[in-house]
Coordinates of C-alpha atoms in Angstrom, one line a residue:
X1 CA -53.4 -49.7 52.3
X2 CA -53.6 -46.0 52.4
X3 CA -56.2 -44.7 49.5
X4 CA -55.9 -41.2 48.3
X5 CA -58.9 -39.2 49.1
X6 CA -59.0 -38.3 45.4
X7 CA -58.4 -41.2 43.5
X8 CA -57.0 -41.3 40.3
X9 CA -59.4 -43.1 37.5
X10 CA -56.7 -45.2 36.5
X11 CA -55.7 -46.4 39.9
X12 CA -59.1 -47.3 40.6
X13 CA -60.1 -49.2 37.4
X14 CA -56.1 -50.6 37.2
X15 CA -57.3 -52.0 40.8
X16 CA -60.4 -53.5 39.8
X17 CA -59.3 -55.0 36.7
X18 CA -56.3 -56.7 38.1
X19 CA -56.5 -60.4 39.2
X20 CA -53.9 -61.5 41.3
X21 CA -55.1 -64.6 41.7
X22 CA -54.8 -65.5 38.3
X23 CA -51.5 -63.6 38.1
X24 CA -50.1 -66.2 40.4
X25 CA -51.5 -69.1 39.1
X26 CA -50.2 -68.3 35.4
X27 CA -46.8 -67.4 36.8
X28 CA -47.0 -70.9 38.3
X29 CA -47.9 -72.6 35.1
X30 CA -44.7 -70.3 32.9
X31 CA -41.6 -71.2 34.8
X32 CA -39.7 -68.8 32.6
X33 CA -41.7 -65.9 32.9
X34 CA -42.0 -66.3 36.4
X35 CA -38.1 -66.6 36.8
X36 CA -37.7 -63.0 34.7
X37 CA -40.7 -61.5 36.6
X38 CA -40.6 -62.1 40.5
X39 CA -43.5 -61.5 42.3
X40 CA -41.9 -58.6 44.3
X41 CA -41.5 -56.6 41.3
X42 CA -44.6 -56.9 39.9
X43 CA -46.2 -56.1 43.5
X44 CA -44.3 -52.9 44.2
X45 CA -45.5 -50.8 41.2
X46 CA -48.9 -51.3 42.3
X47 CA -49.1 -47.6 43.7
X48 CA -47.4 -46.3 41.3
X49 CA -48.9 -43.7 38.6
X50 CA -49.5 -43.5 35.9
X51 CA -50.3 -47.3 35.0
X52 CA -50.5 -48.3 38.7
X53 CA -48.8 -51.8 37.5
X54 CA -45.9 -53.6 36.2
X55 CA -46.7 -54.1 32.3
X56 CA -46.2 -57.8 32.9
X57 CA -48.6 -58.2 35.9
X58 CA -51.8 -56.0 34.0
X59 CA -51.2 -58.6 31.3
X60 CA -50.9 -61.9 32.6
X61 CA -54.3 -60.7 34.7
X62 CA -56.4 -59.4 31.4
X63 CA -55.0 -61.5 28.7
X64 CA -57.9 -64.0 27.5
X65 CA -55.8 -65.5 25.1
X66 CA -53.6 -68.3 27.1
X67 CA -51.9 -68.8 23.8
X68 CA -50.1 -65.6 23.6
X69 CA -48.6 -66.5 27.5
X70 CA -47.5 -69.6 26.0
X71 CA -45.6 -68.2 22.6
X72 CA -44.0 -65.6 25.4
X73 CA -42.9 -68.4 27.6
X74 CA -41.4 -70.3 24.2
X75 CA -39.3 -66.8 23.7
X76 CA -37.5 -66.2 27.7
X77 CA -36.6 -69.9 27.5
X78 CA -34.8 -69.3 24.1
X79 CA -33.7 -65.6 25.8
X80 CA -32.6 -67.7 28.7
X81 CA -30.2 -70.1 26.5
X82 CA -28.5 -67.4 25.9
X83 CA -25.1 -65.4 27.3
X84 CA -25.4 -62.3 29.0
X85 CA -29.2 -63.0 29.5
X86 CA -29.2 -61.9 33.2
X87 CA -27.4 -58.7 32.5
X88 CA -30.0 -57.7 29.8
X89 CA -32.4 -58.5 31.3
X90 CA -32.6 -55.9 34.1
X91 CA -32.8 -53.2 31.5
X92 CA -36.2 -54.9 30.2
X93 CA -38.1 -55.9 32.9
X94 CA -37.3 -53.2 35.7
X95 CA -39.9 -50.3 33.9
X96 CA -43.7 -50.6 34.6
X97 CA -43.8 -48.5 31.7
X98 CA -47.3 -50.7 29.7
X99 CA -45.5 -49.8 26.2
X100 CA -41.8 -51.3 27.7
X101 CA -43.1 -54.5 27.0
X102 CA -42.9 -54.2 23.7
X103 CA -39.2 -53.5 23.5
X104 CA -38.8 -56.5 25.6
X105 CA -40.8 -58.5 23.1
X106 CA -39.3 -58.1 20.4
X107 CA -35.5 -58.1 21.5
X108 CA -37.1 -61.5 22.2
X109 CA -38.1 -62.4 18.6
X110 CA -34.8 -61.2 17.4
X111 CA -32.5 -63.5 19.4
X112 CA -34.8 -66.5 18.5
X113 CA -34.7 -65.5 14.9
X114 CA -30.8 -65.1 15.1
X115 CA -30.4 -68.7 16.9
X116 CA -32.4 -70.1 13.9
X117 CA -30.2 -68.3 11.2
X118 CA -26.9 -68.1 12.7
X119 CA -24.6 -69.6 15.4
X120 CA -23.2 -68.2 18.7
X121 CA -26.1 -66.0 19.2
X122 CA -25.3 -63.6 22.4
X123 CA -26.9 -60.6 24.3
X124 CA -24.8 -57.6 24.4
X125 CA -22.4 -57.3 27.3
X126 CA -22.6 -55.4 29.9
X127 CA -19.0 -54.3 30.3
X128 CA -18.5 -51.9 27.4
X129 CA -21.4 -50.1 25.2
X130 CA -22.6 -53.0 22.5
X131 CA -25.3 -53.5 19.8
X132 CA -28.5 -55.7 22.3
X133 CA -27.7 -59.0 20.3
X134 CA -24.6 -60.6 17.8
X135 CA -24.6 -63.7 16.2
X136 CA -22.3 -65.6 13.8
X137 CA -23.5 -65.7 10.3
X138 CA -21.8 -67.3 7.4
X139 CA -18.6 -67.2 9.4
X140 CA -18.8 -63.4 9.9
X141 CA -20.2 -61.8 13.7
X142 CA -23.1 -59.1 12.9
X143 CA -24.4 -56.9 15.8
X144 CA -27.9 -56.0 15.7
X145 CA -29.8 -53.1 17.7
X146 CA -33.4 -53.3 18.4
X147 CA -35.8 -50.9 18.0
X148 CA -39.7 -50.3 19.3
X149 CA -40.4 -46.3 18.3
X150 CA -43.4 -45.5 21.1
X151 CA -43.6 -41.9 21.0
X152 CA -47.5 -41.4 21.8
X153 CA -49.1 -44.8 20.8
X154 CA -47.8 -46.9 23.9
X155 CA -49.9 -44.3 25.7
X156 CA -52.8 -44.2 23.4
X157 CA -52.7 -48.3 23.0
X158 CA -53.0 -48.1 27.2
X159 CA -56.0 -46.2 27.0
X160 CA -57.7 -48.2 24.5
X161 CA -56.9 -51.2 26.1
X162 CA -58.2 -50.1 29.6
X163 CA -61.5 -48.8 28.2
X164 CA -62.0 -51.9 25.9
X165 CA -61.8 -54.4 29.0
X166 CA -64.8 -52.1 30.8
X167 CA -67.0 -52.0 27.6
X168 CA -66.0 -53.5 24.6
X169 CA -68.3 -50.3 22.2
X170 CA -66.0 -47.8 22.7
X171 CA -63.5 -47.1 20.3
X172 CA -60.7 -44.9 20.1
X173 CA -60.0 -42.9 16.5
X174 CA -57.2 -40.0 15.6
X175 CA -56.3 -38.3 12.2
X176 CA -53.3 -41.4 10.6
X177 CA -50.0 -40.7 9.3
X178 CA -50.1 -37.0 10.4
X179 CA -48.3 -35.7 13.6
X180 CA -50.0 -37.1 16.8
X181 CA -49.2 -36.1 20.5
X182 CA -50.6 -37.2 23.7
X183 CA -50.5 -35.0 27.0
X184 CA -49.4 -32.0 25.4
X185 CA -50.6 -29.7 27.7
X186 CA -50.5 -31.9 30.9
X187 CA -48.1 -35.5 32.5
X188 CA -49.1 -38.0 31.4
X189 CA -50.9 -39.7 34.8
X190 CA -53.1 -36.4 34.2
X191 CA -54.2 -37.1 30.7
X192 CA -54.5 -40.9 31.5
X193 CA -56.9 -39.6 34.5
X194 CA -58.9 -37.0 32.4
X195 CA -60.0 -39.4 29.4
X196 CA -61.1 -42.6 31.7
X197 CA -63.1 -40.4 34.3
X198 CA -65.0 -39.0 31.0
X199 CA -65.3 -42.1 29.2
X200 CA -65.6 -44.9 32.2
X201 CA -68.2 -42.7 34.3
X202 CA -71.2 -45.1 34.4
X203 CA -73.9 -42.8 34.6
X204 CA -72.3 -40.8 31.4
X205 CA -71.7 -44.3 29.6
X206 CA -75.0 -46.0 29.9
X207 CA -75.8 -42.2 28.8
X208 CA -73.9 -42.9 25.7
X209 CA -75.0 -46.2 25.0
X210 CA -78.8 -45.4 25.1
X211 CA -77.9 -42.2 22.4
X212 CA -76.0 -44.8 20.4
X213 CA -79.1 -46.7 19.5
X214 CA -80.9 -43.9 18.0
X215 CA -77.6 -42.2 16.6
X216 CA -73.7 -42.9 16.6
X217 CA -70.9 -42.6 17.3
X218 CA -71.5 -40.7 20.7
X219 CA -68.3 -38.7 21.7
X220 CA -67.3 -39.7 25.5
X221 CA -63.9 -37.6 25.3
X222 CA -62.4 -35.2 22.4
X223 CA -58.5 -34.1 22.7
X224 CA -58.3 -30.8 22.3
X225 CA -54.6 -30.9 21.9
X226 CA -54.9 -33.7 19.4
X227 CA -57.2 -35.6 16.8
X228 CA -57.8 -38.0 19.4
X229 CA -61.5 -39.3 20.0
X230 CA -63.0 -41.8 22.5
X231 CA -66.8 -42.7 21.3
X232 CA -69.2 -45.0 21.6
X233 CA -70.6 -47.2 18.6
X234 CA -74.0 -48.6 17.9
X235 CA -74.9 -51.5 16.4
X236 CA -77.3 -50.6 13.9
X237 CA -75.5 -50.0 10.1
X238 CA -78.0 -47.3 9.1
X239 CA -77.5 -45.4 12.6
X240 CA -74.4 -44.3 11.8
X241 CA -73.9 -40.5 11.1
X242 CA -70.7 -39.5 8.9
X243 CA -68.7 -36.5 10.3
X244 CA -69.1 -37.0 14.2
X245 CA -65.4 -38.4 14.3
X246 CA -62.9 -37.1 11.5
X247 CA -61.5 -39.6 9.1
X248 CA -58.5 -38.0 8.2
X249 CA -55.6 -39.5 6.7
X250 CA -52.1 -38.1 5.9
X251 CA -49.1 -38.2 3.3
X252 CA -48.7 -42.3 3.3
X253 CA -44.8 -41.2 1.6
X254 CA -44.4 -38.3 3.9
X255 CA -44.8 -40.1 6.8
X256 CA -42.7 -43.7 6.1
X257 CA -40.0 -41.2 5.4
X258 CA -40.2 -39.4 8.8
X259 CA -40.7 -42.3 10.9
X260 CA -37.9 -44.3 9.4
X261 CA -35.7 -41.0 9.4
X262 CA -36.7 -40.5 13.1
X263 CA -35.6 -44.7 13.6
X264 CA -32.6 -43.5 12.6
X265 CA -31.6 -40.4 14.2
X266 CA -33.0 -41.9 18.1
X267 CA -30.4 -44.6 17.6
X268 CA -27.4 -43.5 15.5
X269 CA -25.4 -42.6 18.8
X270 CA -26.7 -45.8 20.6
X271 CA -24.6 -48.8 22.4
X272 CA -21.7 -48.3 20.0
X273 CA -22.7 -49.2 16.8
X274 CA -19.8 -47.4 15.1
X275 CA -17.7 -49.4 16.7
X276 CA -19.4 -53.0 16.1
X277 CA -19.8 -53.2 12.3
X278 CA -21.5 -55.0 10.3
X279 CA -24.3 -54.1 12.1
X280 CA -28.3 -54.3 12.2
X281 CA -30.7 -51.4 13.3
X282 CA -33.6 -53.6 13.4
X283 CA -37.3 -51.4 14.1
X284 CA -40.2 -53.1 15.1
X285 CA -43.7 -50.8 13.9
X286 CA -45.6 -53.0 15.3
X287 CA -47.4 -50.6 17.9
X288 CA -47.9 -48.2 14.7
X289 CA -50.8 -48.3 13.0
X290 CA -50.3 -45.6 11.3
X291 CA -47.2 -47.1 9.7
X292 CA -48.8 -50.6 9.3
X293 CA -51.7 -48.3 7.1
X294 CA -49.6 -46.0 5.1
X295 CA -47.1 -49.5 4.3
X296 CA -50.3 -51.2 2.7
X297 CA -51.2 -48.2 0.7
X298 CA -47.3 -47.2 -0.6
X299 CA -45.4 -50.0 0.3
X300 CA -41.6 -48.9 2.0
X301 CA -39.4 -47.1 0.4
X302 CA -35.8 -47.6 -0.3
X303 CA -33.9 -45.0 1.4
X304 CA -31.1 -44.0 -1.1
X305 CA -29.9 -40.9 1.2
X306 CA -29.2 -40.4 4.5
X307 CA -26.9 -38.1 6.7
X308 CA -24.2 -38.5 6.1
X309 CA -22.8 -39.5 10.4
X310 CA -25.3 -41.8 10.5
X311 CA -24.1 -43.8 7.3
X312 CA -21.0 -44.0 9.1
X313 CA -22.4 -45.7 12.2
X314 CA -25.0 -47.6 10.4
X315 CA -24.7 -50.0 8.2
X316 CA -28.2 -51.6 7.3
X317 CA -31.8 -50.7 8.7
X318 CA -34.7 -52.8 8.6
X319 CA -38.3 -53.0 9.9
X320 CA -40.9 -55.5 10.8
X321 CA -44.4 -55.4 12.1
X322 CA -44.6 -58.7 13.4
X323 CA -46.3 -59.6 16.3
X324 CA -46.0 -61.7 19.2
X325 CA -47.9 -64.3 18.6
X326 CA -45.7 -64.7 15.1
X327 CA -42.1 -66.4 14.1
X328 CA -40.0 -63.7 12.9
X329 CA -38.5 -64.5 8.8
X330 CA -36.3 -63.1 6.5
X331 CA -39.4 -62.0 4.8
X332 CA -41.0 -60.3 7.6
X333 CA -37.6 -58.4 8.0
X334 CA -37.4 -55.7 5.6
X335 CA -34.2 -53.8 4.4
X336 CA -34.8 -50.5 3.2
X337 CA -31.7 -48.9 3.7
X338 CA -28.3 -51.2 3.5
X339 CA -24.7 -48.9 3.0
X340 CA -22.6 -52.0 2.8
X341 CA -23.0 -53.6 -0.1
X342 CA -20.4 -56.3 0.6
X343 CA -22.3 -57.6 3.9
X344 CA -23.2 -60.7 3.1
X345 CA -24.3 -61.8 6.5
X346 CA -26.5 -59.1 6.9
X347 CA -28.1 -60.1 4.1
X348 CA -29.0 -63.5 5.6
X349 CA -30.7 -62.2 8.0
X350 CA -33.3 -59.8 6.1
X351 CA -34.8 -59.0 2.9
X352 CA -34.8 -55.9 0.9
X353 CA -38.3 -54.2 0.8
X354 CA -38.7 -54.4 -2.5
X355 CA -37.9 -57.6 -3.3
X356 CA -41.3 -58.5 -0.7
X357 CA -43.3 -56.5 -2.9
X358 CA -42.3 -58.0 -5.5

């Protein structure tokens, strides 16, 4: 194998970390997982900036948790049941992209939460432009379109997890529910390379760690683009010095409204959903914090207005933050903007937000 004579952080701690031992062996224990992800495609990313892996090979070789490789085995063999699975597919598992696993997750949750809800659950098809899933509920077909919104926290939840499997004290903070951009001012396998030579570099982190005891946090990397910081913390309470790293925390109503505005505007043109009504734009936050924080403080709104093209092409929205290692519900699927009043079906399948609050 041919190593760059520069090479990239990332490549270098991607390589170290990865276990391809144990990749094998726990694509020998998941039959379904190992059906959707051949070994050839997880191998030929492996020199591949910026993540230098396939999503699913970094985390079937750091995943501690066995559990969560058995709740994602539960999910394929559901996907699996159903038609048009090998046509879908290939749009989910071709990226190495490490925030693409996401998407795939939860179009996942969404066709097992159908098949317990309604009948005759299918993935979209492949002929013509259609909705990711449809099933028949209370006698009516609904089409439903799934949702991850990544913008700059795939990347930010990459770094975070990289740094956290080489030391477990350093932490990563920004300013919440305000605008947040990564690699502004450079691609992205620059950035990535940038932050983990400053915060991985041994010499500067046992550097860190040794300041942390008499003082924290310790900044290993500060964002000049962005309110991103990478520091160190100590473990002493009364060591800690306010003011190092910002707390800053935005409009909690200002942002829900943007993001779920933005949820709408990315996918109001998307796999025909004028044309297959009723239909479901269904949003998972779950790689948000920010939206997860400002929910708990405000709650979600309902969104009485929208524009006016998009009203036409959709008919109900609703968000979840559920994770992977939970059963999506009707009440962890939140409607906060429905235009069809008579879709009963629709209403099956999720809950208006406020009713959850209340």
């Amino acid at each position: 194998m041919n190593v760059p004579q520069h090479e990239p952080a990332q490549r270098e701690w991607v390589h170290r970390l990865l276990d391809w031992k144990l990749v094998e062996a726990r694509r020998e224990r998941f039959p379904a997982i190992r059906r959707t992800f051949p070994l050839t495609l997880l191998r030929k990313h492996e020199e591949r900036a910026p993540y230098y892996s396939h999503y699913m090979s970094w985390r079937l070789s750091t995943w501690r948790d066995e559990a969560l490789l058995e709740r994602l085995e539960e999910l394929l063999l559901c996907a699996e049941a159903l038609p048009n699975w090998k046509q879908e597919k290939a749009s989910l598992v071709g990226s190495r992209d490490y925030s693409e696993f996401w998407s795939l997750v939860w179009q996942l949750q969404m066709a097992e939460y159908l098949s317990s809800v309604g009948s005759e659950v299918a993935w979209g098809s492949q002929k013509a432009p259609s909705p990711d899933l449809s099933a028949v509920v209370d006698g009516q077909r609904c089409f439903v379109e799934c949702y991850v919104p990544r913008k700059s926290f795939g990347l930010l939840n990459y770094i975070e997890d990289v740094v956290s499997r080489v030391d477990e004290s350093i932490c990563v903070s920004y300013d919440s529910c305000l605008p947040f951009r990564l690699a502004g001012s450079s691609n992205v396998t620059d950035f990535i390379d940038q932050v983990l030579k400053q915060c991985l570099d041994p010499n500067r982190l046992a550097e860190a760690k040794g300041e942390a005891e008499e003082q924290y946090p310790v900044v290993l990397f500060k964002d000049e683009h962005s309110s991103l910081y990478v520091y160190v913390e100590g473990e002493t309470g009364n060591k800690y010095m306010p003011g190092i790293v910002p707390n800053r925390v935005g409009c909690p109503e200002r942002y829900l409204e943007v993001v779920l505005r933005e949820a709408l505007e990315a996918k109001r043109h998307s796999n025909g959903l004028r044309d297959h009504r009723p239909n479901l734009l269904a949003v998972s936050f779950l790689l948000s914090k920010d939206f997860q924080l400002a929910e708990a403080l405000r709650g979600l709104p309902a969104m009485a207005q929208v524009d006016p093209d998009i009203g036409a092409t959709i008919d109900t929205l609703a968000v979840s933050t559920t994770g992977i290692n939970e059963r999506l519900s009707k009440g962890k699927l939140k409607i906060v903007l429905d235009s069809s009043a008579a879709n009963v079906g629709l209403k099956r399948i999720a809950t208006r937000a406020a009713e959850t609050a209340a």
